[in-house]
Amino acid sequence: MKVYITRPPAYASSPDHVVRVFVDSARKHVGVEMCIVFSPNPSEPLPDDESVLQSGEKFYKVIAVSEFDYELLKKSTGWADRQAWHLTFRWDVRSFTDPIPLYTYSMATKMSAPELSRTTYQNNLSVGFVVPFADSLFEECAVTVNINPDVNKGDCVVLGVDASDIERTDYSASAQVRELILLPGVQVSAPASCTANGQVDVHLQVVDANDQPLERDAEIFLETVNGYLPKTRIKTVNGQAIVPFLALGLNDGDSARVKAGFKYFSGASDASIQIRD
């Protein structure tokens, strides 16, 4: 499993902290702890129960814990292709929220990830569990962690994965990691034109974040602006699918558009079709 660490500028006012992440592949769990800097009493021994973490010359104590449970999340209605679960640490109450399906929420509110951060998250720290496909194995998912941009006031310690699977990115937000590295898309291609009341085939291709074809399968959700689609959702085979478009009731000079996306990320791609006699 890959872990990506980002330093969003919006978190600059957060206290000195360390986020500790435990990846347990056997249990299919990702544990998350928030640790805040403190000064231990020199006359008292430090506890040996992992409730205190030393990073450099500083000591941090665990004040809140949470986790992502892969098997439990899979049972949720939010589990789908191209999904990300987020839990937020709220500085005002010193606790984590429950994980929420990010794209389920953003689709309903029409908010972008930065807008959600400013409103729902209120620029608090967030940790993500990214699910590329509904059939992704635990190790195919990824973790994103946002920490303080000041290297003297924020850090992340990751346990349970190889050092080569931990990437401290130059991105300023986990949204960029999701959209530019981790999550799939879909390409739509169709003939440039169709006769009035005629029919053409629309081709769908699952792609990676770099628009390269994938043979991984996903359930694609479709909609049309003008015209008619007899199928509004279809499962790809080896990453591909074909759906018919019918120009019913359309006239010469009209235009139509076929849009394709995922259950909680609609309109990822589209193709235009001109109606000509």
XYZ file of C-alpha atoms in Angstrom:
277
model
C 0.000 0.000 0.000
C 1.236 3.474 -0.897
C 1.095 6.412 1.520
C 1.240 9.980 0.202
C 2.028 12.933 2.461
C 1.156 16.520 1.523
C 1.550 19.876 3.263
C -1.435 22.137 2.468
C -0.728 25.832 3.212
C -4.166 26.174 4.833
C -2.956 24.149 7.836
C -0.246 26.635 8.799
C -1.948 27.614 12.093
C -2.210 24.077 13.495
C -0.271 23.133 16.658
C 2.976 21.171 16.517
C 1.901 17.608 15.823
C 2.858 14.214 14.436
C 0.353 11.998 12.642
C 1.192 8.332 13.169
C -0.213 5.880 10.623
C -0.245 2.088 11.114
C -0.925 -0.066 8.050
C -1.974 -3.563 9.136
C -2.223 -5.668 5.982
C -3.198 -8.824 7.856
C -6.229 -7.171 9.491
C -6.857 -4.831 6.519
C -6.838 -1.846 8.840
C -5.219 1.572 8.705
C -4.853 3.069 12.185
C -4.379 6.815 12.608
C -3.162 8.649 15.708
C -2.849 12.360 16.414
C 0.139 13.190 18.607
C 0.667 16.669 20.093
C 3.986 18.020 21.340
C 4.494 18.162 25.107
C 7.292 18.536 27.634
C 7.676 15.400 29.788
C 8.395 15.672 33.469
C 12.099 14.810 33.821
C 11.441 13.209 37.208
C 8.929 10.734 35.780
C 9.669 7.879 33.371
C 8.007 7.920 29.977
C 5.276 5.311 29.470
C 6.291 2.301 27.380
C 2.846 1.710 25.846
C 3.437 3.698 22.610
C 1.295 6.568 23.909
C 4.370 8.798 23.640
C 6.348 9.285 20.442
C 9.769 10.864 20.156
C 10.601 12.690 16.937
C 14.024 14.282 16.904
C 14.421 16.067 20.224
C 10.687 16.543 20.724
C 8.153 14.353 22.525
C 4.571 13.887 21.393
C 1.650 12.271 23.209
C -1.293 10.519 21.580
C -4.514 12.479 22.105
C -6.856 10.869 19.551
C -7.095 7.660 17.508
C -9.147 6.493 14.551
C -8.978 3.923 11.770
C -10.099 2.809 8.348
C -11.527 -0.721 8.388
C -11.399 -2.023 4.802
C -13.955 -4.809 5.309
C -16.348 -2.512 7.150
C -16.095 0.215 4.511
C -16.818 -2.349 1.784
C -20.194 -3.026 3.409
C -21.180 0.632 3.192
C -23.410 2.022 0.450
C -20.668 4.541 -0.236
C -18.263 1.858 -1.466
C -17.879 2.241 -5.234
C -15.449 2.691 -8.080
C -13.430 5.901 -7.741
C -14.097 6.632 -4.076
C -12.103 8.146 -1.211
C -12.919 7.964 2.485
C -11.801 10.839 4.689
C -11.569 11.305 8.412
C -10.844 14.719 9.846
C -9.093 15.712 13.034
C -10.890 18.698 14.529
C -8.495 20.893 16.451
C -11.321 22.586 18.371
C -12.478 19.357 20.060
C -9.236 17.375 19.768
C -10.872 14.341 18.141
C -11.336 12.592 14.807
C -14.611 12.518 12.932
C -15.891 9.245 11.526
C -14.691 8.480 7.984
C -17.029 9.854 5.313
C -17.185 8.893 1.622
C -15.746 12.043 0.085
C -17.178 11.780 -3.421
C -20.620 10.777 -2.164
C -20.711 14.007 -0.200
C -19.142 16.233 -2.831
C -21.479 14.925 -5.542
C -24.528 15.802 -3.450
C -23.270 19.274 -2.566
C -21.497 20.004 -5.887
C -18.459 21.122 -3.865
C -14.866 20.602 -4.915
C -12.374 19.095 -2.455
C -10.909 22.545 -1.583
C -14.422 23.877 -0.950
C -15.141 20.943 1.336
C -11.909 21.654 3.187
C -12.897 25.276 3.786
C -16.444 24.447 4.870
C -17.042 20.902 6.118
C -13.441 20.261 7.193
C -12.838 23.935 8.075
C -9.211 23.434 7.025
C -8.650 20.839 9.749
C -6.237 17.991 9.190
C -7.597 15.150 7.097
C -6.468 11.613 6.321
C -7.796 9.752 3.295
C -8.278 6.138 2.263
C -8.407 6.076 -1.535
C -10.236 3.277 -3.379
C -9.518 3.244 -7.134
C -12.008 0.477 -7.992
C -14.812 -1.262 -6.139
C -12.912 -4.544 -6.512
C -9.567 -3.087 -5.407
C -7.701 -5.231 -2.916
C -6.595 -3.671 0.369
C -3.019 -3.276 -0.867
C -4.242 -1.575 -4.067
C -5.830 1.217 -2.048
C -3.778 4.163 -0.832
C -3.548 6.519 2.130
C -3.179 10.305 1.930
C -2.156 12.470 4.882
C -2.236 16.256 5.071
C 0.091 17.803 7.656
C 1.372 21.236 8.621
C 3.435 22.915 5.869
C 6.012 23.993 8.462
C 8.464 21.092 8.869
C 9.100 22.262 12.435
C 5.406 22.028 13.365
C 4.164 18.908 11.631
C 5.316 15.470 10.609
C 3.993 12.046 9.687
C 5.299 8.664 10.847
C 4.174 5.625 8.858
C 4.505 2.060 10.118
C 3.677 -1.216 8.388
C 4.816 -0.417 4.835
C 8.178 -0.319 3.104
C 9.945 3.038 3.055
C 9.762 2.961 -0.743
C 5.949 3.038 -0.513
C 5.941 6.331 1.427
C 5.992 9.404 -0.784
C 6.418 12.917 0.563
C 4.969 14.782 -2.371
C 5.362 18.326 -3.642
C 1.604 18.616 -4.003
C -0.187 21.119 -1.803
C -3.296 18.975 -1.201
C -4.366 15.344 -1.188
C -6.932 16.203 -3.896
C -4.041 16.579 -6.337
C -2.680 13.179 -5.348
C -6.064 11.574 -5.942
C -6.760 13.250 -9.266
C -3.238 13.252 -10.732
C -1.922 9.903 -9.480
C -4.439 7.511 -7.969
C -7.952 7.603 -9.351
C -9.189 6.274 -12.703
C -11.237 8.066 -15.322
C -13.246 7.130 -18.389
C -12.916 8.283 -21.992
C -15.935 8.659 -24.275
C -15.651 8.511 -28.051
C -18.458 8.699 -30.596
C -18.951 9.505 -34.277
C -19.018 13.230 -34.941
C -22.504 13.000 -36.435
C -25.676 10.944 -36.570
C -28.729 11.096 -38.794
C -32.014 12.315 -37.350
C -33.699 9.396 -35.553
C -30.626 7.295 -36.354
C -28.265 5.327 -34.141
C -24.503 5.284 -33.503
C -22.242 3.391 -31.114
C -20.536 5.198 -28.237
C -17.265 3.672 -27.012
C -16.102 3.803 -23.396
C -12.582 3.187 -22.118
C -11.429 3.098 -18.492
C -8.168 5.059 -18.125
C -5.685 5.868 -15.388
C -4.951 9.346 -14.046
C -2.668 9.935 -17.063
C -5.404 8.957 -19.522
C -3.685 5.678 -20.364
C -6.041 2.737 -21.104
C -6.637 0.249 -18.312
C -7.999 -3.265 -18.505
C -9.525 -2.857 -15.035
C -13.320 -2.945 -14.998
C -15.716 -0.436 -13.506
C -19.405 0.359 -13.570
C -19.868 3.388 -15.822
C -22.852 5.704 -15.366
C -24.185 7.493 -18.447
C -26.445 10.400 -19.252
C -27.284 12.346 -22.378
C -28.153 15.908 -23.290
C -30.711 15.360 -26.077
C -31.226 11.996 -27.712
C -31.707 8.707 -25.902
C -29.544 6.053 -24.256
C -31.254 2.679 -23.695
C -28.580 1.924 -21.078
C -27.635 4.446 -18.394
C -25.111 2.208 -16.634
C -22.854 -0.514 -17.937
C -20.027 -2.694 -16.648
C -16.899 -2.638 -18.768
C -15.131 -5.794 -19.948
C -11.348 -5.509 -19.958
C -11.849 -1.804 -19.438
C -14.078 -1.250 -22.474
C -17.760 -1.026 -23.306
C -20.019 0.049 -26.177
C -23.453 1.622 -25.755
C -25.910 2.689 -28.464
C -27.027 6.304 -28.812
C -30.364 6.961 -30.511
C -31.135 10.369 -31.992
C -34.844 9.989 -31.310
C -36.917 13.099 -31.922
C -33.908 15.133 -33.047
C -33.712 17.161 -36.230
C -31.047 18.254 -38.653
C -28.894 20.891 -36.957
C -29.514 19.683 -33.416
C -26.659 18.558 -31.213
C -26.407 15.962 -28.472
C -23.869 15.135 -25.802
C -23.160 11.809 -24.109
C -21.592 12.040 -20.644
C -19.962 9.204 -18.741
C -18.680 8.910 -15.180
C -18.848 6.858 -12.024
C -21.504 6.350 -9.378
C -20.301 9.256 -7.249
C -18.293 11.135 -9.893
C -20.593 11.896 -12.798
C -19.670 13.593 -16.034
C -15.999 12.632 -15.975
C -15.884 12.750 -19.780
C -18.221 13.437 -22.696
C -18.565 13.395 -26.477
C -20.643 15.612 -28.746
C -22.728 14.357 -31.673
C -24.148 16.606 -34.368
C -27.446 15.655 -36.008
C -27.359 15.800 -39.806
C -29.694 14.539 -42.525
